[in-house]
mmCIF file of C-alpha atoms in Angstrom:
data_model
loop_
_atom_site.group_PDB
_atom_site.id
_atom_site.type_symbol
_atom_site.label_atom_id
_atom_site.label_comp_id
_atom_site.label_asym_id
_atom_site.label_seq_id
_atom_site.Cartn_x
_atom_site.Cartn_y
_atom_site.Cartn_z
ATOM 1 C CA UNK A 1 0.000 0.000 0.000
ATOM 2 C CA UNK A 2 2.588 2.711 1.142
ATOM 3 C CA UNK A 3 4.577 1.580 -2.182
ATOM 4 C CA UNK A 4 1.745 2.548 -4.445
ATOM 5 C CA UNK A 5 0.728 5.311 -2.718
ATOM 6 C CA UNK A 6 4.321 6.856 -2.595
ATOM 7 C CA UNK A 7 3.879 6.215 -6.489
ATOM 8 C CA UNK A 8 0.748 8.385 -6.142
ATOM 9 C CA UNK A 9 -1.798 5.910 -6.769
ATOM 10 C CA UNK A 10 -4.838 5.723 -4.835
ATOM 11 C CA UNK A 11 -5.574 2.788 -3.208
ATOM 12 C CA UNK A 12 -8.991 1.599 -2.699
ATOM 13 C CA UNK A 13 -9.463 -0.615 0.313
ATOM 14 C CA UNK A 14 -12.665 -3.298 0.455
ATOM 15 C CA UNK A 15 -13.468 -5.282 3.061
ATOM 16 C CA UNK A 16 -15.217 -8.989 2.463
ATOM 17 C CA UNK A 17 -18.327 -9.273 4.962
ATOM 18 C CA UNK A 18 -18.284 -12.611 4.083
ATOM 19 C CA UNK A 19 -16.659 -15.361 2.475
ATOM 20 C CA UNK A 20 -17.139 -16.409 -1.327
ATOM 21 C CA UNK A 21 -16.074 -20.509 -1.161
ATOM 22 C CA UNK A 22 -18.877 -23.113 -1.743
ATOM 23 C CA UNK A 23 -21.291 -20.706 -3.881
ATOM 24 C CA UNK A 24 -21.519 -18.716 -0.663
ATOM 25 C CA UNK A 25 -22.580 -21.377 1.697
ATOM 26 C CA UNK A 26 -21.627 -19.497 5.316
ATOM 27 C CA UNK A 27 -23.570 -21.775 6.797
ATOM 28 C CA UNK A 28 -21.631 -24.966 6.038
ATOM 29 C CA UNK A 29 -18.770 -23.197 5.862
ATOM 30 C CA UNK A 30 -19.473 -22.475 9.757
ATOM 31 C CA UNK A 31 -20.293 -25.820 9.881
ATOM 32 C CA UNK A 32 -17.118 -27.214 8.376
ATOM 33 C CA UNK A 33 -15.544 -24.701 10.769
ATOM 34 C CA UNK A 34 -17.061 -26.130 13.389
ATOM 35 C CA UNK A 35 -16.369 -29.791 13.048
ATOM 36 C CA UNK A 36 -12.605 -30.159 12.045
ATOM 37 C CA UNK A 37 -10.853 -26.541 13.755
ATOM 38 C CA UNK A 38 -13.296 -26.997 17.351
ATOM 39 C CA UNK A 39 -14.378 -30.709 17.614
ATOM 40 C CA UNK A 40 -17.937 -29.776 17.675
ATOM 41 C CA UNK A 41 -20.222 -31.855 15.076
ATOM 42 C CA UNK A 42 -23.336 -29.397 15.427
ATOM 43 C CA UNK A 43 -26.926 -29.376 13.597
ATOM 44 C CA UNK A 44 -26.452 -27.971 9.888
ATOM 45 C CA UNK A 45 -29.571 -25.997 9.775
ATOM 46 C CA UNK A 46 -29.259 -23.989 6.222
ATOM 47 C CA UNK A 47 -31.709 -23.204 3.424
ATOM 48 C CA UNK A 48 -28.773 -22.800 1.317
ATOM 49 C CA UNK A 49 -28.529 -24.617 -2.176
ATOM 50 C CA UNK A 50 -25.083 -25.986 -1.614
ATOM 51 C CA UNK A 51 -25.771 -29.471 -1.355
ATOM 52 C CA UNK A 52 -24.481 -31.389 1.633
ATOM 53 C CA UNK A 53 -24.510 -35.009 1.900
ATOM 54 C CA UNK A 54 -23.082 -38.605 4.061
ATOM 55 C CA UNK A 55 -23.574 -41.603 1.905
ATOM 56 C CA UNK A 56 -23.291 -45.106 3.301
ATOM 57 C CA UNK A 57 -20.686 -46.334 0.605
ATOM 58 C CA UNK A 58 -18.313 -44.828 -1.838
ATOM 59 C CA UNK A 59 -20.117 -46.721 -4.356
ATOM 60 C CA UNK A 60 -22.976 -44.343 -3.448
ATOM 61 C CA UNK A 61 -21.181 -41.340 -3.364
ATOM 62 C CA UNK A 62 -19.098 -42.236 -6.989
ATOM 63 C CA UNK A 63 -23.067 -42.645 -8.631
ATOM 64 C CA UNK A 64 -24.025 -38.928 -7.078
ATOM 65 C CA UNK A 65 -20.791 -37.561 -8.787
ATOM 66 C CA UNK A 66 -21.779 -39.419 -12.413
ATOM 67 C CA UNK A 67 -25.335 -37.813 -11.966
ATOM 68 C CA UNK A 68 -23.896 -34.418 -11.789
ATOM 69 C CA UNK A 69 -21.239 -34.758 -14.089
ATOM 70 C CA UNK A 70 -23.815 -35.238 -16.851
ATOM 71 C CA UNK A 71 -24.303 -31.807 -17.478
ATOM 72 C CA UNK A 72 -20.463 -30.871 -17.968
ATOM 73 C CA UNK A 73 -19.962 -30.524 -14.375
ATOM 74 C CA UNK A 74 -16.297 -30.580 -12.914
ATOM 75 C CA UNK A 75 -16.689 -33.504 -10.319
ATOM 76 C CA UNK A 76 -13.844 -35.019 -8.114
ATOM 77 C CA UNK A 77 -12.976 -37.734 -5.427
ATOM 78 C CA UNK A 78 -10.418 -36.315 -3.221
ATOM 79 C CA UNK A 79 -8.925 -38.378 0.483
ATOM 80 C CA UNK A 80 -7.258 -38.354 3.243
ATOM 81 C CA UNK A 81 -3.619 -39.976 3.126
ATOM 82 C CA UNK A 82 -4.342 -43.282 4.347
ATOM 83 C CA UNK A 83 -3.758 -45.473 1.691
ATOM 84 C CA UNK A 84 -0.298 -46.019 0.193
ATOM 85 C CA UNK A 85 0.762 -44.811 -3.008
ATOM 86 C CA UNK A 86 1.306 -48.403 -4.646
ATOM 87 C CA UNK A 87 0.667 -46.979 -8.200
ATOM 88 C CA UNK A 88 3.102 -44.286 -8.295
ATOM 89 C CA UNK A 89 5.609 -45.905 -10.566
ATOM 90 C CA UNK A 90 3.001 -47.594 -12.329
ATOM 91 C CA UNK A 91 0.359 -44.307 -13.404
ATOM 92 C CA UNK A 92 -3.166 -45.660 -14.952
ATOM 93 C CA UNK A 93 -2.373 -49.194 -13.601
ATOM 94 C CA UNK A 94 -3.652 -50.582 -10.219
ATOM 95 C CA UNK A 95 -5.452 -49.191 -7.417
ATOM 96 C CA UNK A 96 -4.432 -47.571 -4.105
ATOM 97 C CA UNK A 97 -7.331 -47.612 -2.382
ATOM 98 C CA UNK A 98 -9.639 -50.562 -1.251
ATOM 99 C CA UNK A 99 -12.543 -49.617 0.791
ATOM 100 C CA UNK A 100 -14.635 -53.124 0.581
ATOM 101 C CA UNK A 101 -15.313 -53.850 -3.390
ATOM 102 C CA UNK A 102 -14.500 -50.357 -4.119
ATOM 103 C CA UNK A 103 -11.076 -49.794 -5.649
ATOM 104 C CA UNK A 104 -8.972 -46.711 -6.925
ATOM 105 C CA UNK A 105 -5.448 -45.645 -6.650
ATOM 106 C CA UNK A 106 -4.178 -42.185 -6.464
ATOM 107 C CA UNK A 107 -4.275 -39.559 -9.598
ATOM 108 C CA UNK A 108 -0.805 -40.155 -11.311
ATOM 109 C CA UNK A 109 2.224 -38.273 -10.610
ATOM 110 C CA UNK A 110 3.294 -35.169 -12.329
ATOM 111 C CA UNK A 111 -0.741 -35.131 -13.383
ATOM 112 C CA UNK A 112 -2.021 -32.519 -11.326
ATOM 113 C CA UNK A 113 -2.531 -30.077 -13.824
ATOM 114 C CA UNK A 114 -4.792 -32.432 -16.507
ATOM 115 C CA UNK A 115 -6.338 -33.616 -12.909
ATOM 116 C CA UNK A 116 -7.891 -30.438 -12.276
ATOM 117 C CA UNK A 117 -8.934 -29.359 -15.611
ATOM 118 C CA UNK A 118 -10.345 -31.899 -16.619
ATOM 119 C CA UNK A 119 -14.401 -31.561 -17.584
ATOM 120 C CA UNK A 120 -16.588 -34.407 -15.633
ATOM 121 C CA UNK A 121 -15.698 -37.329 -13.146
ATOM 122 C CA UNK A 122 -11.943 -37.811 -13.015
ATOM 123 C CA UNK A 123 -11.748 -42.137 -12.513
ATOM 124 C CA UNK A 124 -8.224 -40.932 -9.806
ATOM 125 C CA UNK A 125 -8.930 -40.096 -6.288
ATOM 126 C CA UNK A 126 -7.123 -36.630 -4.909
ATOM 127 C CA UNK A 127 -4.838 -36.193 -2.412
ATOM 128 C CA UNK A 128 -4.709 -32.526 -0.687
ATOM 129 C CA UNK A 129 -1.546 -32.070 -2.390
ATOM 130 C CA UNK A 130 -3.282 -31.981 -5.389
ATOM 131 C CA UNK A 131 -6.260 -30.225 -4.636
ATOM 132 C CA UNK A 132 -5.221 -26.637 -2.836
ATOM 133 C CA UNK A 133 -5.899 -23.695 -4.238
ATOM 134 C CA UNK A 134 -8.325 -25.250 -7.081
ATOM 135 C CA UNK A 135 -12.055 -25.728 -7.021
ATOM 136 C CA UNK A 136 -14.174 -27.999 -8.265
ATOM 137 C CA UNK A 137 -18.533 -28.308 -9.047
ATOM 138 C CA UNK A 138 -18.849 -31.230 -6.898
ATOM 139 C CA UNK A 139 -16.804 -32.933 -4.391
ATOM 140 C CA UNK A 140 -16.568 -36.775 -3.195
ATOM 141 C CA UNK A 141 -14.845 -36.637 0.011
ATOM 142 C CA UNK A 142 -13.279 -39.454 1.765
ATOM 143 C CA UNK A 143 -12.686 -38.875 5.163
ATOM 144 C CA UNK A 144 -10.273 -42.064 6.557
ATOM 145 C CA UNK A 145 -9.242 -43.434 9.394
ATOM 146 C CA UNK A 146 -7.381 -41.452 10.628
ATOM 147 C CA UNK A 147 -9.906 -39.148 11.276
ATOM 148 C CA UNK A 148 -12.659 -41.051 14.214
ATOM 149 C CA UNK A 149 -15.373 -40.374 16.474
ATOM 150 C CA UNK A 150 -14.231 -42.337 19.922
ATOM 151 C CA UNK A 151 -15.469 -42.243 23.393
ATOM 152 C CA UNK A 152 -17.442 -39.295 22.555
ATOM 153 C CA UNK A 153 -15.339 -37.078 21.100
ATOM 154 C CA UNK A 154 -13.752 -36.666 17.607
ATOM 155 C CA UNK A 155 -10.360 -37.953 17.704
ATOM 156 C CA UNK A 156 -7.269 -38.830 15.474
ATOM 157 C CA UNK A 157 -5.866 -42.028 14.980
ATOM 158 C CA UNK A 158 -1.789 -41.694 13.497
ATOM 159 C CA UNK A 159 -1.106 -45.273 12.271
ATOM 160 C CA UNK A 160 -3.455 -44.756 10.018
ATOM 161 C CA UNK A 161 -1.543 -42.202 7.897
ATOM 162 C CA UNK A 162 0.457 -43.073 4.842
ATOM 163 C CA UNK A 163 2.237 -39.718 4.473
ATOM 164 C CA UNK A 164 6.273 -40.028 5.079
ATOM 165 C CA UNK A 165 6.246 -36.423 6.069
ATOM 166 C CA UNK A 166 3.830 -35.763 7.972
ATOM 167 C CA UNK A 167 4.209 -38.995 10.082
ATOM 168 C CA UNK A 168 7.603 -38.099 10.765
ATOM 169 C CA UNK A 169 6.066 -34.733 12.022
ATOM 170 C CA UNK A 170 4.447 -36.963 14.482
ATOM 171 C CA UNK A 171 8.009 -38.100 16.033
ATOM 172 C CA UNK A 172 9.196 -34.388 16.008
ATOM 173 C CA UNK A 173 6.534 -32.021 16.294
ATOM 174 C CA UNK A 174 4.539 -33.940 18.189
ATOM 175 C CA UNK A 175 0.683 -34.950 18.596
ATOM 176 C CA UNK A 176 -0.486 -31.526 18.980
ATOM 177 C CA UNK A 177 1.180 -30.898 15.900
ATOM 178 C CA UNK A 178 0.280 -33.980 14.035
ATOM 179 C CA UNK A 179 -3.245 -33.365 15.070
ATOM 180 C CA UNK A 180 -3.584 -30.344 13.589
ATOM 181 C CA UNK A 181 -2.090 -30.667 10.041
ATOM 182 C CA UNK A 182 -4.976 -33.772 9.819
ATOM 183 C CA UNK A 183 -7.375 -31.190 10.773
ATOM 184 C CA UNK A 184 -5.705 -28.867 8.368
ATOM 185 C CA UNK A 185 -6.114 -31.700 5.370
ATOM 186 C CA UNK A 186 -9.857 -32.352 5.814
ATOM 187 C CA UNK A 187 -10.956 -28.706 5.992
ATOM 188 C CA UNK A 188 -9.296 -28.065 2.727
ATOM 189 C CA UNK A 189 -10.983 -31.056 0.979
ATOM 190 C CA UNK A 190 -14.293 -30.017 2.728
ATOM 191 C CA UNK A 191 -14.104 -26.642 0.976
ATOM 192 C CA UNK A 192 -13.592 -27.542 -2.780
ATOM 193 C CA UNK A 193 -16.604 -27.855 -3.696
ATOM 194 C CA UNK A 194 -18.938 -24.754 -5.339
ATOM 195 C CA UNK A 195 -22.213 -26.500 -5.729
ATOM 196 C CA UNK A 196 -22.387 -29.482 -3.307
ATOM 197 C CA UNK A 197 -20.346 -32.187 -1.366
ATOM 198 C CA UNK A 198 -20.710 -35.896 -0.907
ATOM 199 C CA UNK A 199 -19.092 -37.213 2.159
ATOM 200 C CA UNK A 200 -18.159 -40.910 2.405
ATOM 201 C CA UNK A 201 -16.564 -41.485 6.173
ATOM 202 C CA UNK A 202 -14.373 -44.484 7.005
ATOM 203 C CA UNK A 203 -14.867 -44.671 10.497
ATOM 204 C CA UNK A 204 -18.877 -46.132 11.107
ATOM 205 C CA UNK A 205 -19.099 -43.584 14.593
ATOM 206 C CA UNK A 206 -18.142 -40.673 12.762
ATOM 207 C CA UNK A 207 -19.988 -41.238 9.806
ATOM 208 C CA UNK A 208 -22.935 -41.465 11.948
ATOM 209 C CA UNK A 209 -22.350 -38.494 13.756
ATOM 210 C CA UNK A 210 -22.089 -36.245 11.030
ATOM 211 C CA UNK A 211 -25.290 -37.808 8.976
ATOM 212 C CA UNK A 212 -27.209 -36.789 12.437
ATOM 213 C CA UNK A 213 -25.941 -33.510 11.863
ATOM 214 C CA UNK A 214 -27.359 -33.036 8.213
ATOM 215 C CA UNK A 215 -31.243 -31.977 8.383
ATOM 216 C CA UNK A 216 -31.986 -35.747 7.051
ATOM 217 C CA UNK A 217 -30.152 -37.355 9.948
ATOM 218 C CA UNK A 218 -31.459 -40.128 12.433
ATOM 219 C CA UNK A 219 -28.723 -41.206 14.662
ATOM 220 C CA UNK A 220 -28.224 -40.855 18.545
ATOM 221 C CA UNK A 221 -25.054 -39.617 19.753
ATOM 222 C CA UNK A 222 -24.898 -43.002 22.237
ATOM 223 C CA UNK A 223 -25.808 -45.153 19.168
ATOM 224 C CA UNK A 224 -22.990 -43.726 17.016
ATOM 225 C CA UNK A 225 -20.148 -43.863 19.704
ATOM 226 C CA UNK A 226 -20.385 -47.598 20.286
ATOM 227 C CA UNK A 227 -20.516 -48.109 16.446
ATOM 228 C CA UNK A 228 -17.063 -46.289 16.174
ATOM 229 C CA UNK A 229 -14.502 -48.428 14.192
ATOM 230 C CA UNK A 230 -11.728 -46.832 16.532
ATOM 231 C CA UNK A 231 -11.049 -49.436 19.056
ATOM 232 C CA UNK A 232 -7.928 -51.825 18.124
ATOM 233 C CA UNK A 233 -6.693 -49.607 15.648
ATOM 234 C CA UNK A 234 -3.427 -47.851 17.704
ATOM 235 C CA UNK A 235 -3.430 -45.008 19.444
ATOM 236 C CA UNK A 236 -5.490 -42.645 18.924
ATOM 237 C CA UNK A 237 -5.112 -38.650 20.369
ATOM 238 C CA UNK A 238 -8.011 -36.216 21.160
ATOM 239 C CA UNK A 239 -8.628 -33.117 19.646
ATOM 240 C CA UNK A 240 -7.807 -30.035 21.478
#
């Protein structure tokens, strides 16, 4: 500012009185808020037409992005790190990722450009590497294990995660740390989406959870903890 206006150019200053992300959805965006950056799974209560949804299966959720990629929509899969990169000397061969009959690796490497532009359903799933700073029309998002609802209270579970990095973070940075930069991952793949988001969750607790959130939900908080798929899975560390 002081640069330009030393140039004598006038500077106009605008401030946002609210965000522009998800076709202006504040309320999910609250919501998103909300769940990963303060633990807190509230009621999304929003006339908005961003469309929010928890299927049951990816299966489901892959069929919701076909639909909507009829009309020339850009529509994307995008995970959490918890599935190792297997294909990644072997791009269009293989799969990564194996959630019961449901297979698909990891969009190839050095792809990330033709990823994103690409009209449609893109078959490869996206990592948050991939993702950042581009949007998309609709949004599969798998949230994995690492990410669980456990003794009542969202938690996150380390062994689950596949990135070197960021579990070595884990050894020096510590849980705090570690705990964060998962929180960090999912609220970016939350917020890709402009017109709607289709959430598959790995963990059977926290899927529950957040589908008794959504206006269409019909789960009890006591019904959805002792479902949780956390138990016998490693350590797992509480959300601050």
């Amino acid at each position: 500012k002081q640069v330009a206006e030393d140039a004598g150019q006038f500077v106009l200053e605008l401030s946002l009185a609210k965000q522009l992300r998800c076709q202006d959805a504040n309320a999910y965006i609250a919501w998103v808020d909300a769940f990963i950056n303060q633990a807190e799974i509230t009621k999304l209560e929003t006339a908005e037409s961003f469309e929010v949804k928890v299927v049951d299966s990816p299966q489901a959720m892959t069929e919701l992005l076909k639909a909507r990629a009829l009309g020339n929509a850009t529509c994307r899969v995008v995970a959490g790190y918890c599935w190792h990169w297997a294909t990644r000397d072997s791009p269009g061969r293989g799969h990564d990722i194996e959630i019961g009959d449901w297979k698909a690796r990891w969009n190839a490497s050095h792809s990330y450009a033709p990823w994103n532009r690409q009209p449609g359903l893109h078959e490869e799933v996206g990592a948050i590497y991939t993702v950042q700073g581009f949007e998309y029309d609709y949004v599969g998002v798998i949230i994995g294990g690492d990410l669980v609802y456990a003794q009542g209270s969202l938690r996150v579970r380390p062994p689950v995660q596949q990135y070197p990095a960021l579990k070595a973070s884990l050894r020096s940075a510590g849980k705090i740390d570690f705990a964060r930069a998962i929180r960090n991952i999912y609220y970016v793949l939350l917020t890709r989406a402009k017109k709607g988001v289709f959430i598959y969750v790995v963990d059977p607790g926290l899927r529950e959870v957040i589908k008794e959130a959504l206006p269409e939900g019909k789960c009890s908080v006591e019904r959805c903890s002792s479902q949780s798929g956390a138990s016998g899975h490693g350590e797992v560390i509480k959300l601050p």
